[in-house]
């Protein structure tokens, strides 16, 4: 197994990754630089490095996932870690076991790193009370999805060939859709602003949260206005699983007023890219032709998720090692 070149020095200021909230700009840049070094591993024939040999990564998914679950599993395996794949639907949660008792049970198996997705905001934070490994939030309710925002930032930095010094300064990025119920929107607003981007959010008034000014973003209910002269547009799914009452007349109406249609794509600056964290609802927030357009980087986002999650696992494990040695 060959090693990785250009791996940056340094450790994170945190022992867990619970959100972008709590990270410094230096933390974010360290993760992105480390991910850049690991992305070269994913281009090799032999996609494996020994950094987490002897470590155990537990993937605890209490909510459905395709991209995050598979890329965390692949990231752990590419770093040579052992993995525990916990699936809520086939676990003893079905027999009434609580989240904390599940955490205590898995803690007895001594995992070093614990990846958690849960429908309740704060569930990863709760697990820090009963587990000693580093906890990584893989999406908790409408709260945060930090590794999604990091992989989105990585995609933007790579596409626009930005250095750490430049960050995302001068780029205009629009996030469109159900901002109020989206953990991706919240983590992205924090992360993109930390890297210096100008961020606009747009959607129906019923899908825009209160107190957006705390994020330093501009809010619009007119999508066409929000899309003027942007460098990137990030489309979001309506988070139906977190909405009790319908917040729009129909999906057809929603698409017409807020969707990224072929006509809207044609009006974007030529260099602008289209992003979506997935899963997509084609014909609701994005036209099928736009999703498959050459300017769409949606599949690159999914690919970049592996390198970014390798970086997060590696850096948190490095922090644990330094803590044991007393060098942190
Ligand atoms: N973007 C994202 O979190 O996708 P999954 O729900 O498939 O993991």
Coordinates of C-alpha atoms and ligand atoms in Angstrom, one line a residue:
X1 CA 0.0 0.0 0.0
X2 CA 1.6 3.2 -1.0
X3 CA 1.3 6.3 1.2
X4 CA -0.3 9.6 0.5
X5 CA 1.7 12.7 -0.7
X6 CA 0.9 16.3 0.4
X7 CA -1.0 15.3 3.5
X8 CA -1.1 18.5 5.6
X9 CA 0.2 18.8 9.1
X10 CA -2.2 19.8 12.0
X11 CA -5.1 18.5 14.0
X12 CA -8.7 19.7 14.4
X13 CA -9.8 21.9 17.3
X14 CA -12.6 19.5 18.1
X15 CA -12.8 15.8 19.3
X16 CA -16.2 15.2 17.6
X17 CA -17.7 16.5 14.4
X18 CA -21.2 17.5 15.5
X19 CA -21.7 20.4 13.1
X20 CA -20.0 23.1 11.1
X21 CA -21.1 25.3 14.0
X22 CA -18.1 24.9 16.4
X23 CA -15.5 24.5 13.6
X24 CA -13.0 27.2 12.8
X25 CA -12.0 28.3 9.3
X26 CA -8.7 26.6 9.9
X27 CA -10.5 23.3 10.8
X28 CA -12.5 23.5 7.5
X29 CA -9.4 24.2 5.4
X30 CA -7.5 21.4 7.1
X31 CA -10.3 19.0 6.3
X32 CA -10.4 20.2 2.6
X33 CA -6.6 20.0 2.2
X34 CA -6.5 16.5 3.7
X35 CA -9.4 15.5 1.4
X36 CA -7.5 16.8 -1.6
X37 CA -4.5 14.5 -0.6
X38 CA -6.9 11.5 -0.1
X39 CA -8.7 12.1 -3.4
X40 CA -5.5 10.9 -5.2
X41 CA -6.0 7.5 -3.5
X42 CA -9.4 7.2 -5.1
X43 CA -7.7 7.6 -8.6
X44 CA -5.3 4.7 -8.0
X45 CA -5.8 1.1 -9.0
X46 CA -5.2 0.0 -5.4
X47 CA -7.5 2.3 -3.4
X48 CA -6.3 1.6 0.1
X49 CA -4.0 3.3 2.6
X50 CA -3.0 2.0 6.1
X51 CA -3.8 5.0 8.3
X52 CA -6.7 3.4 10.3
X53 CA -5.4 -0.1 10.5
X54 CA -6.5 -1.5 13.9
X55 CA -9.3 1.1 14.3
X56 CA -13.0 0.3 14.3
X57 CA -15.6 2.6 12.6
X58 CA -19.2 2.1 13.6
X59 CA -21.8 3.4 11.1
X60 CA -25.0 3.9 13.0
X61 CA -27.8 4.8 10.6
X62 CA -31.2 5.3 12.3
X63 CA -32.6 7.0 9.2
X64 CA -32.4 6.1 5.4
X65 CA -29.3 7.0 3.4
X66 CA -27.6 6.0 0.2
X67 CA -24.8 8.5 -0.4
X68 CA -23.6 9.2 3.2
X69 CA -23.8 5.6 4.4
X70 CA -22.0 4.0 1.5
X71 CA -19.3 6.7 1.3
X72 CA -18.5 6.5 5.0
X73 CA -18.3 2.8 4.7
X74 CA -16.0 3.1 1.7
X75 CA -13.9 5.8 3.3
X76 CA -13.3 3.7 6.4
X77 CA -12.4 0.6 4.3
X78 CA -10.0 2.7 2.1
X79 CA -8.3 3.8 5.3
X80 CA -8.0 0.0 6.3
X81 CA -10.4 0.3 9.3
X82 CA -12.7 -2.5 10.5
X83 CA -16.4 -1.4 10.2
X84 CA -19.6 -2.1 12.0
X85 CA -22.7 -1.5 9.9
X86 CA -25.7 -0.9 12.2
X87 CA -29.1 -0.8 10.5
X88 CA -31.9 0.5 12.6
X89 CA -34.6 -1.5 10.8
X90 CA -32.9 -4.9 11.6
X91 CA -31.7 -3.9 15.1
X92 CA -33.0 -4.3 18.6
X93 CA -34.5 -0.8 18.4
X94 CA -37.4 -2.7 17.0
X95 CA -37.8 -4.5 20.4
X96 CA -37.8 -1.2 22.3
X97 CA -34.2 -0.6 23.0
X98 CA -33.4 3.2 23.4
X99 CA -30.8 5.2 21.5
X100 CA -28.7 5.5 24.7
X101 CA -28.8 1.8 25.4
X102 CA -27.9 1.0 21.8
X103 CA -25.0 3.4 22.2
X104 CA -23.9 1.8 25.5
X105 CA -24.1 -1.7 23.9
X106 CA -22.0 -0.7 20.9
X107 CA -19.6 1.2 23.2
X108 CA -18.8 -2.2 24.8
X109 CA -17.4 -3.2 21.4
X110 CA -15.0 -0.3 21.7
X111 CA -15.3 1.6 18.3
X112 CA -12.8 4.4 17.8
X113 CA -15.1 6.4 15.5
X114 CA -18.9 6.5 15.4
X115 CA -20.9 7.9 12.5
X116 CA -24.5 8.7 13.4
X117 CA -27.5 9.6 11.3
X118 CA -30.8 10.2 13.2
X119 CA -34.1 11.9 12.6
X120 CA -33.8 13.7 15.9
X121 CA -31.7 16.9 16.1
X122 CA -29.1 16.4 18.8
X123 CA -28.9 12.6 18.7
X124 CA -25.2 12.6 17.9
X125 CA -24.5 15.0 20.7
X126 CA -26.5 12.7 23.1
X127 CA -24.3 9.7 22.2
X128 CA -21.2 11.6 23.3
X129 CA -22.5 11.0 26.9
X130 CA -22.3 7.2 26.6
X131 CA -19.6 6.6 24.0
X132 CA -15.9 7.4 24.2
X133 CA -15.1 7.3 20.4
X134 CA -15.2 10.3 18.2
X135 CA -18.8 11.0 17.1
X136 CA -19.5 12.2 13.6
X137 CA -22.8 13.7 12.7
X138 CA -24.0 12.2 9.4
X139 CA -27.3 14.2 9.5
X140 CA -29.5 14.9 12.6
X141 CA -33.1 16.0 12.0
X142 CA -33.2 19.5 10.5
X143 CA -30.1 20.5 12.5
X144 CA -26.8 19.8 10.6
X145 CA -25.2 17.6 8.0
X146 CA -21.6 18.8 8.3
X147 CA -19.9 16.3 6.0
X148 CA -22.4 17.2 3.2
X149 CA -21.4 20.9 3.5
X150 CA -17.7 20.0 3.6
X151 CA -18.0 17.9 0.4
X152 CA -20.0 20.7 -1.3
X153 CA -17.2 23.1 -0.3
X154 CA -14.6 20.7 -1.6
X155 CA -16.5 20.4 -4.9
X156 CA -16.6 24.2 -5.3
X157 CA -13.0 24.7 -4.3
X158 CA -11.9 22.0 -6.8
X159 CA -14.2 23.2 -9.6
X160 CA -13.1 26.9 -9.3
X161 CA -9.5 25.9 -8.6
X162 CA -9.3 27.8 -5.4
X163 CA -6.4 27.9 -3.0
X164 CA -6.8 27.8 0.8
X165 CA -5.9 31.5 0.9
X166 CA -8.6 32.4 -1.6
X167 CA -11.3 30.1 -0.1
X168 CA -14.6 30.9 -1.8
X169 CA -14.2 34.7 -1.7
X170 CA -16.0 36.4 -4.5
X171 CA -18.2 33.5 -5.5
X172 CA -22.0 33.9 -5.4
X173 CA -23.8 30.8 -4.4
X174 CA -27.6 30.4 -4.3
X175 CA -29.3 27.7 -2.2
X176 CA -32.9 27.1 -3.5
X177 CA -35.8 25.2 -2.0
X178 CA -36.9 24.1 1.5
X179 CA -34.4 26.0 3.5
X180 CA -36.4 25.8 6.8
X181 CA -36.3 22.0 7.1
X182 CA -32.9 21.3 5.6
X183 CA -29.9 20.4 7.6
X184 CA -27.9 20.6 4.4
X185 CA -28.9 24.3 4.0
X186 CA -28.0 25.1 7.6
X187 CA -24.5 23.4 7.4
X188 CA -23.9 25.0 4.0
X189 CA -24.8 28.5 5.0
X190 CA -22.3 28.2 7.9
X191 CA -19.6 26.5 5.8
X192 CA -19.8 28.7 2.7
X193 CA -19.8 31.9 4.7
X194 CA -16.8 30.7 6.8
X195 CA -15.0 30.3 3.4
X196 CA -16.0 33.8 2.3
X197 CA -18.7 33.1 -0.3
X198 CA -21.7 35.4 -0.9
X199 CA -24.7 33.2 -0.1
X200 CA -28.3 33.7 -1.2
X201 CA -31.2 31.5 -0.2
X202 CA -34.5 31.4 -1.9
X203 CA -37.8 29.5 -1.6
X204 CA -41.4 30.0 -0.8
X205 CA -42.0 32.1 2.3
X206 CA -43.3 29.0 4.1
X207 CA -39.9 27.3 3.6
X208 CA -37.7 30.2 4.7
X209 CA -36.8 30.1 8.4
X210 CA -36.8 33.0 10.8
X211 CA -33.6 34.7 11.8
X212 CA -31.7 34.1 8.6
X213 CA -29.7 37.3 9.3
X214 CA -27.6 35.4 11.9
X215 CA -26.1 33.4 9.0
X216 CA -25.1 36.5 7.0
X217 CA -27.1 35.3 3.9
X218 CA -29.5 37.2 1.7
X219 CA -33.1 35.8 1.5
X220 CA -35.3 35.9 -1.6
X221 CA -38.8 34.6 -2.5
X222 CA -38.2 35.3 -6.2
X223 CA -35.9 32.5 -7.5
X224 CA -35.1 34.4 -10.7
X225 CA -33.8 37.3 -8.7
X226 CA -31.7 35.0 -6.5
X227 CA -30.2 33.3 -9.5
X228 CA -28.9 36.6 -11.1
X229 CA -25.1 36.3 -11.8
X230 CA -24.5 33.3 -9.6
X231 CA -21.5 31.0 -9.9
X232 CA -23.2 28.0 -8.4
X233 CA -26.8 27.0 -7.6
X234 CA -27.5 24.3 -5.0
X235 CA -31.0 22.8 -5.4
X236 CA -32.7 21.2 -2.3
X237 CA -35.4 18.6 -2.0
X238 CA -38.6 19.4 -0.1
X239 CA -38.1 17.6 3.2
X240 CA -41.5 15.9 3.3
X241 CA -40.5 13.7 6.2
X242 CA -40.2 16.8 8.4
X243 CA -43.3 18.6 7.3
X244 CA -46.7 17.9 8.9
X245 CA -48.9 20.0 6.6
X246 CA -48.4 20.6 2.8
X247 CA -46.5 24.0 2.4
X248 CA -47.4 24.5 -1.3
X249 CA -50.4 24.1 -3.6
X250 CA -48.9 21.3 -5.8
X251 CA -45.6 19.9 -6.9
X252 CA -46.3 21.2 -10.4
X253 CA -46.8 24.7 -9.1
X254 CA -43.7 24.4 -7.0
X255 CA -41.6 23.4 -10.0
X256 CA -42.9 26.3 -12.0
X257 CA -42.1 28.9 -9.3
X258 CA -39.1 27.5 -7.6
X259 CA -37.7 24.6 -9.7
X260 CA -34.5 24.8 -11.7
X261 CA -36.1 24.5 -15.1
X262 CA -34.3 24.3 -18.5
X263 CA -35.3 28.0 -19.1
X264 CA -33.7 29.1 -15.7
X265 CA -30.5 27.1 -16.5
X266 CA -30.2 28.9 -19.8
X267 CA -30.3 32.3 -18.0
X268 CA -27.4 31.4 -15.6
X269 CA -23.9 32.7 -16.4
X270 CA -22.2 30.1 -18.7
X271 CA -19.6 29.2 -16.1
X272 CA -22.2 28.5 -13.4
X273 CA -22.5 25.0 -12.0
X274 CA -25.6 23.0 -10.7
X275 CA -25.4 21.2 -7.4
X276 CA -27.7 19.0 -5.4
X277 CA -26.9 16.9 -2.3
X278 CA -29.4 14.2 -3.3
X279 CA -31.7 12.4 -3.2
X280 CA -33.3 14.4 -6.1
X281 CA -36.9 14.6 -6.9
X282 CA -36.8 15.1 -10.7
X283 CA -39.6 17.3 -12.0
X284 CA -40.2 18.9 -8.5
X285 CA -37.1 20.9 -7.6
X286 CA -35.0 20.2 -10.7
X287 CA -35.8 19.4 -14.3
X288 CA -34.5 15.9 -15.4
X289 CA -32.5 17.6 -18.3
X290 CA -30.9 20.0 -15.8
X291 CA -29.8 17.2 -13.5
X292 CA -28.1 15.4 -16.4
X293 CA -26.7 18.6 -18.0
X294 CA -22.9 18.9 -18.4
X295 CA -23.0 21.8 -16.0
X296 CA -24.4 19.5 -13.3
X297 CA -21.7 18.4 -10.8
X298 CA -24.1 16.2 -8.8
X299 CA -22.3 13.0 -9.3
X300 CA -18.9 14.7 -8.6
X301 CA -20.4 15.7 -5.3
X302 CA -21.2 12.1 -4.5
X303 CA -17.6 11.0 -5.5
X304 CA -16.0 13.8 -3.5
X305 CA -17.9 12.5 -0.4
X306 CA -15.5 9.6 -0.1
X307 CA -12.3 11.7 0.1
X308 CA -13.9 14.3 2.5
X309 CA -15.1 11.5 4.8
X310 CA -11.7 9.8 4.7
X311 CA -10.3 13.2 5.8
X312 CA -12.7 13.5 8.7
X313 CA -12.2 10.0 9.9
X314 CA -8.4 10.3 9.6
X315 CA -8.2 13.7 11.4
X316 CA -10.4 12.7 14.3
X317 CA -8.4 9.5 14.8
X318 CA -5.2 11.5 14.7
X319 CA -6.6 13.8 17.3
X320 CA -7.4 10.8 19.6
X321 CA -3.8 9.5 19.1
X322 CA -2.3 12.8 20.0
X323 CA -4.6 13.1 23.1
X324 CA -3.4 9.7 24.3
X325 CA 0.2 10.8 23.8
X326 CA -0.6 14.1 25.6
X327 CA 0.5 16.2 22.5
X328 CA -2.8 17.9 21.8
Ligands
LIG1 N1 -27.1 13.9 0.7 C1 -27.4 12.9 1.5 O1 -27.3 12.9 2.7 O2 -27.8 11.7 0.8 P1 -28.3 10.4 1.6 O3 -29.5 10.7 2.4 O4 -28.5 9.4 0.5 O5 -27.1 10.0 2.5

